[in-house]
Short mmCIF file of C-alpha atoms and ligand atoms in Angstrom, two decimals:
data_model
loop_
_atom_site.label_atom_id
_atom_site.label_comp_id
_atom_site.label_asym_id
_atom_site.label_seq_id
_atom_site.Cartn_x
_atom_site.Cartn_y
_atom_site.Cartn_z
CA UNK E 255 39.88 45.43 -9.27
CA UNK E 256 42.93 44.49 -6.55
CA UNK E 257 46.58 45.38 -5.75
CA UNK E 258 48.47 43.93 -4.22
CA UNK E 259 51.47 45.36 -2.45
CA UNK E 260 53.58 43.50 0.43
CA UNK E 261 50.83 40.79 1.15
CA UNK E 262 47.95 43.63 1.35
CA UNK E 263 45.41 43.71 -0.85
CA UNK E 264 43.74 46.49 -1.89
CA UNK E 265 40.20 46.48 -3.70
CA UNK E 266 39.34 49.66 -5.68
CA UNK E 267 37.35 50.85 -8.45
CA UNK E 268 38.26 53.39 -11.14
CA UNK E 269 36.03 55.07 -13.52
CA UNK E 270 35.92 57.72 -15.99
CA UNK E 271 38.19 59.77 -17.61
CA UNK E 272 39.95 63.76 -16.98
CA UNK E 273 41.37 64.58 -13.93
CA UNK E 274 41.88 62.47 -11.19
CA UNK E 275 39.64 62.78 -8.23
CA UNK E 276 40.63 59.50 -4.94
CA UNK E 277 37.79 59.47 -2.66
CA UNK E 278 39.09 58.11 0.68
CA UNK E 279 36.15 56.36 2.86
CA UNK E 280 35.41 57.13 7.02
CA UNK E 281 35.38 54.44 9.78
CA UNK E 282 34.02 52.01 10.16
CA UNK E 283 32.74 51.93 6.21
CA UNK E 284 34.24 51.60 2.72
CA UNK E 285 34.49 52.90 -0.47
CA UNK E 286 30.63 51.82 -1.30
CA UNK E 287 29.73 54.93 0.95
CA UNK E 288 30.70 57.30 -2.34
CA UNK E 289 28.24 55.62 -4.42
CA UNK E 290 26.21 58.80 -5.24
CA UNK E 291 29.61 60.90 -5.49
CA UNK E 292 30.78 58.15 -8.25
CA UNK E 293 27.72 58.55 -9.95
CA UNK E 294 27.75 62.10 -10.06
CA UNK E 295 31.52 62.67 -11.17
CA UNK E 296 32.71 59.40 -13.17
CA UNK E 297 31.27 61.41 -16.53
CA UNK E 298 33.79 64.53 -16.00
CA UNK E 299 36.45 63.06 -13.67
CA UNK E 300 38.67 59.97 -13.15
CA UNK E 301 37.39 58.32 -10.10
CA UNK E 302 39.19 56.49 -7.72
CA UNK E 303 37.45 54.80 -5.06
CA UNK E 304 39.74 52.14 -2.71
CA UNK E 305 38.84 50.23 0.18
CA UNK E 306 41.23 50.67 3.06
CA UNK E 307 42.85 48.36 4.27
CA UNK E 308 40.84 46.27 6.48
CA UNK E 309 37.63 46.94 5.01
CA UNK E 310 35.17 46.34 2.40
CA UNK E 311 36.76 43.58 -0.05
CA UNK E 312 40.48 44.87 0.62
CA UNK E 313 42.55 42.45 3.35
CA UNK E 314 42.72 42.69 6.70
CA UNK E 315 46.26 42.97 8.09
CA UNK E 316 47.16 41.85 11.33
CA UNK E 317 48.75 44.63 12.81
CA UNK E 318 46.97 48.14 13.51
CA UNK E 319 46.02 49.91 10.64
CA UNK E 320 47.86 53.54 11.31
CA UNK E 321 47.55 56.55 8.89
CA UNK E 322 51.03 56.46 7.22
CA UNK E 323 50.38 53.08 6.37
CA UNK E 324 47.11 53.57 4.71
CA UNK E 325 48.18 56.65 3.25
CA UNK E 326 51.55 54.37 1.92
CA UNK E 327 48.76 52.19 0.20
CA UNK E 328 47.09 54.51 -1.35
CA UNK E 329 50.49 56.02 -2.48
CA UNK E 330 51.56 52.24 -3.92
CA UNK E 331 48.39 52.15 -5.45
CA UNK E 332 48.16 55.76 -7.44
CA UNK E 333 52.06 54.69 -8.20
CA UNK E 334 50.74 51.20 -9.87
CA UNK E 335 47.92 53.11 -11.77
CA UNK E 336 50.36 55.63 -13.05
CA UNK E 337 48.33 58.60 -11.21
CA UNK E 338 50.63 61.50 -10.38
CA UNK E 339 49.01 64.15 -9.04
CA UNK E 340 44.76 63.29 -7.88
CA UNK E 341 42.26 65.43 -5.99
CA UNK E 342 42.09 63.76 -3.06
CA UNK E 343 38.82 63.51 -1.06
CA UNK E 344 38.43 62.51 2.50
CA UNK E 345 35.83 61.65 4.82
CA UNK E 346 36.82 62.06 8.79
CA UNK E 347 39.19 58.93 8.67
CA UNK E 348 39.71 59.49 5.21
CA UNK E 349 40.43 62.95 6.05
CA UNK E 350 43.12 62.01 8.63
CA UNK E 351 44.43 59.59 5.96
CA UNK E 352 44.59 62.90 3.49
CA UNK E 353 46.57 64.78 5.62
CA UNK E 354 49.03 62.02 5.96
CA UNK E 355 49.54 61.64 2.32
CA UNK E 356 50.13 65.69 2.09
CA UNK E 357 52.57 65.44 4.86
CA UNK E 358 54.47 62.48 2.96
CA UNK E 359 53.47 62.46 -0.64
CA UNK E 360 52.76 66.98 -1.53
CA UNK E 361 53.57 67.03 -4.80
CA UNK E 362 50.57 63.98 -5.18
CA UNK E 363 48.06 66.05 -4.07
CA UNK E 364 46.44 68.37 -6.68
CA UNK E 365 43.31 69.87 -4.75
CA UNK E 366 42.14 68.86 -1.16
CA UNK E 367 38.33 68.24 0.49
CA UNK E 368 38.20 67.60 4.06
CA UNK E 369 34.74 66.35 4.87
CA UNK E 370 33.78 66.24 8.54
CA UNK E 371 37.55 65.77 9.63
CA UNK E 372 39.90 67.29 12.60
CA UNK E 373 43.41 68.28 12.19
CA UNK E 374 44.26 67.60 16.07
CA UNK E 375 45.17 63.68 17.52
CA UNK E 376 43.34 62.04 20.04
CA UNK E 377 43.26 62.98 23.95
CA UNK E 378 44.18 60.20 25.84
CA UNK E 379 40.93 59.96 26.68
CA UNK E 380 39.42 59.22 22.83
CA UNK E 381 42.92 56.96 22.69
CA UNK E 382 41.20 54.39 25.93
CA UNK E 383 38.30 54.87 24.01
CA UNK E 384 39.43 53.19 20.92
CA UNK E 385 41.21 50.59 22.62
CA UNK E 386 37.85 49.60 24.54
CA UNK E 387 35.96 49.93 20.96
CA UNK E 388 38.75 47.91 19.38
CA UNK E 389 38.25 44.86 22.56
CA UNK E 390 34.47 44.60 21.67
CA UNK E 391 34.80 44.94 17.95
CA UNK E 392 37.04 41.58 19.04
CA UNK E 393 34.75 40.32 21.40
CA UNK E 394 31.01 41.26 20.07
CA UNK E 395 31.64 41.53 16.31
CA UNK E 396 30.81 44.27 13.97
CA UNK E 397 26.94 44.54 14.91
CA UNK E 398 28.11 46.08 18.72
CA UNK E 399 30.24 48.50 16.92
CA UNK E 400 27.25 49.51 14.65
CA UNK E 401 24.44 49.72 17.58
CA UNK E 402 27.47 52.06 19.24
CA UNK E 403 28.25 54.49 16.37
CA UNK E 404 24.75 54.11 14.46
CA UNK E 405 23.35 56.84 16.91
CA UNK E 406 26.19 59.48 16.61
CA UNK E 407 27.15 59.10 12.88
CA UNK E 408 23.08 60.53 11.36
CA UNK E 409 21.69 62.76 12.15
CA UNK E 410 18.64 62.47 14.34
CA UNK E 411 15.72 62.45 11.52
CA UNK E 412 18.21 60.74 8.79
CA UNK E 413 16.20 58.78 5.72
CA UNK E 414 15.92 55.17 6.75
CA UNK E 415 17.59 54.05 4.12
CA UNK E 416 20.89 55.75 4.61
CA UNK E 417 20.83 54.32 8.01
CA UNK E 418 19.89 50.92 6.80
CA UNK E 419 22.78 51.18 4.53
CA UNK E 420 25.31 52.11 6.66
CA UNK E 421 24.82 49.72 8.98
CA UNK E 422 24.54 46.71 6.33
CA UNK E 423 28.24 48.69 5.95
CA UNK E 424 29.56 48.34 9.20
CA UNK E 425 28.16 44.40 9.59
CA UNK E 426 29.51 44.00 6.32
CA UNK E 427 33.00 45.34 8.07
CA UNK E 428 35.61 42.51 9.64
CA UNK E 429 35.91 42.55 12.90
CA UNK E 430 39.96 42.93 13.29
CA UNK E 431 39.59 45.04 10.46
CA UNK E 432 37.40 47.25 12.90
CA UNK E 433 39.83 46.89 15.57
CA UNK E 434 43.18 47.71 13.56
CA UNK E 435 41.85 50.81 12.30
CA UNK E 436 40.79 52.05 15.96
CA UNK E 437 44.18 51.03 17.07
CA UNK E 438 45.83 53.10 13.88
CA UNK E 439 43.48 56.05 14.47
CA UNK E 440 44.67 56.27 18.09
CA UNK E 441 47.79 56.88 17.32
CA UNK E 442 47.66 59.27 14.63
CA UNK E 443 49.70 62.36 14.65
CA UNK E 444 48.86 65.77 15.36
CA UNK E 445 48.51 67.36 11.86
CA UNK E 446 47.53 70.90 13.12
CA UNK E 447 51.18 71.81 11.70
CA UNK E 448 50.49 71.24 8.34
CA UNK E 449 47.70 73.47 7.88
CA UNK E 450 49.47 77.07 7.75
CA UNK E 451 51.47 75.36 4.73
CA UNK E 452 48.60 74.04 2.60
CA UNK E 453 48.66 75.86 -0.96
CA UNK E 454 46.71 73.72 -2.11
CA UNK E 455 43.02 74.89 -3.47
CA UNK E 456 41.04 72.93 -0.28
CA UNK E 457 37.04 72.57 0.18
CA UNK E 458 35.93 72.02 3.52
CA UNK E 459 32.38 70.29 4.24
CA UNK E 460 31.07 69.30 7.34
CA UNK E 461 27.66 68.31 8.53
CA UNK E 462 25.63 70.93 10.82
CA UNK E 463 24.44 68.41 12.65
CA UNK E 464 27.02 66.46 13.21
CA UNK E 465 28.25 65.48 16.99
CA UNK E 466 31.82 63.24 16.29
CA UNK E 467 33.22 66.31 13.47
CA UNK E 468 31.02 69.94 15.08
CA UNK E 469 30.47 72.97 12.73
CA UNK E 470 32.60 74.94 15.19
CA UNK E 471 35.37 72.29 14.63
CA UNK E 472 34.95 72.68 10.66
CA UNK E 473 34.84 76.47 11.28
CA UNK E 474 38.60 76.32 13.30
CA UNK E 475 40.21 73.92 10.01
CA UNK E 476 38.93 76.80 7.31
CA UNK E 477 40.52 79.24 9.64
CA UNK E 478 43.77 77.71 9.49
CA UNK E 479 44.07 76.70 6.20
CA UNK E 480 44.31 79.63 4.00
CA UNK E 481 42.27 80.34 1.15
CA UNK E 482 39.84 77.35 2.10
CA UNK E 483 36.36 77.55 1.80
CA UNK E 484 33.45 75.72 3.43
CA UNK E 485 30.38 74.23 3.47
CA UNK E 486 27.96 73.28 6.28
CA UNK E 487 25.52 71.07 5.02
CA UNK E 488 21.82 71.69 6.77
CA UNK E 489 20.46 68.40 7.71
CA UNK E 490 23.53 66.21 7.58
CA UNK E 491 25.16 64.74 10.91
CA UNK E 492 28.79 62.79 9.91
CA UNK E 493 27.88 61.27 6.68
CA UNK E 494 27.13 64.72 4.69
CA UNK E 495 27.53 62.68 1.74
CA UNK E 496 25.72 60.07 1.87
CA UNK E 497 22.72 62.22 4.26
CA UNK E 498 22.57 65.21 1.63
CA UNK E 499 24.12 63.54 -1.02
CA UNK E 500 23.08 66.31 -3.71
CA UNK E 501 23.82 69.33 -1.71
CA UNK E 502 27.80 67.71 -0.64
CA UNK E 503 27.68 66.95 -5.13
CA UNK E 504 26.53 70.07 -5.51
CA UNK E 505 29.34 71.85 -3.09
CA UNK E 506 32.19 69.15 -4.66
CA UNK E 507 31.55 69.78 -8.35
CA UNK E 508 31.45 73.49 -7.84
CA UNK E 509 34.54 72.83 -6.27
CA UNK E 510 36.39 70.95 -8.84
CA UNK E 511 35.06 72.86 -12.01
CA UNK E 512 37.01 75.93 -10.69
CA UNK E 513 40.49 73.51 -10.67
C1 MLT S 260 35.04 58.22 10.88
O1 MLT S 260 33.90 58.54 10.53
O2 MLT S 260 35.91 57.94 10.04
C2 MLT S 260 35.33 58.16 12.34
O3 MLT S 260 34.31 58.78 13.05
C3 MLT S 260 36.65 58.77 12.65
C4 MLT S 260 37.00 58.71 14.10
O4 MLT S 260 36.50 57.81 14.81
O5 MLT S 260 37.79 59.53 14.56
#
């Protein structure tokens, strides 16, 4: 299905029935990375899966693709579906996406899980970074971002066919569409500030192996968000849910029966 909202267009698929649950994808993949989650919840929950902007079968704006905008989005699109309040799930980008909609759109969000996400922006450092990534993603295409990231997203001895389908994922990703979401993520704000005020009930999940989101980093988010819980998955670098798929369903529907 598609929305379209001030010459964007969104792709998304929605599923099931009860209460809302909006899976928001990481960088630089789409919503086809919650395949197994969709599976696993469509026959209790209302599913939501989008493709941000700039990837998968969504379209790829010109300018950089910054978190308030793809939160807005995803706001314009729960609006359009008639979805007031949602779980909302987020993968590292996804995650920084879910903190935007908090900060904008509270009274939206019913439950949070922050899979292998940060709270704090980038050094200027991680900012030059980007900007390089962003140039080659321009340059090279989609293939040099995946032989970049392919390395530090599994972990070392992930199954062959998770890595084979995440990178079909990231060649399958535009190239601007690459680039405008570096840009955006560069410039995110700090959302450290936010996280005494979650009263949310919020599931955190991050991947013991994982070297872009690390345990200890996970570890520092349940500390400062009250009440939260988490999970490290064994095994799992950046991608818990797609390398451990049944132990991140396993910690999520655990999760979202106690709502
Ligand atoms: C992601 O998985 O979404 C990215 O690693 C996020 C980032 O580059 O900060």
């Amino acid at each position: 299905m598609y929305f379209e909202h001030n010459g964007v267009r969104l792709a998304y698929t929605l599923r099931g029935s009860g209460l809302p649950i909006l899976l928001v994808h990481a960088f630089p993949l789409a919503g086809a990375m919650w395949a197994a989650q969709m599976n696993m919840l469509e026959s209790h929950y209302q599913v939501l899966i989008p493709d941000l902007r700039g990837f998968g079968q969504s379209s790829v704006p010109p300018t950089p693709s910054t978190m308030p905008l793809m939160a807005d989005d995803l706001h314009r699109l729960l609006v359009h579906l008639n979805l007031k309040k949602v779980v909302v799930v987020g993968l590292s980008m996804g995650g920084y996406i879910a903190f935007e909609l908090l900060r904008r759109y509270p009274r939206g969000v019913h439950a949070l899980v922050l899979a292998a996400t940060r709270a704090t922006p980038d050094p200027p450092e991680a900012q030059a970074a980007r900007e390089t990534n962003a140039q080659i993603a321009e340059t090279q295409g989609a293939a040099a971002i995946a032989e970049l990231m392919l390395p530090r997203l599994l972990a070392p001895d992930a199954d062959p066919e998770v890595v084979a389908q995440v990178r079909e994922m990231i060649l399958a990703t535009a190239p601007a569409g690459i680039a405008a979401a570096l840009r955006g993520m560069a410039v995110r704000a700090d959302a450290t500030d936010l996280l005494p005020h979650i009263r949310v009930p919020t599931l955190l999940i991050g991947g013991e192996q994982d070297l872009l989101t690390s345990p200890a980093v996970m570890q520092d988010l349940q500390k400062a968000i009250d009440g939260s819980s988490l999970t490290l998955v064994p095994r799992a670098g950046h991608l818990p849910n797609l390398e451990q798929a049944e132990v991140f369903n396993t910690a999520l529907l655990k999760f979202l029966h106690r709502l």
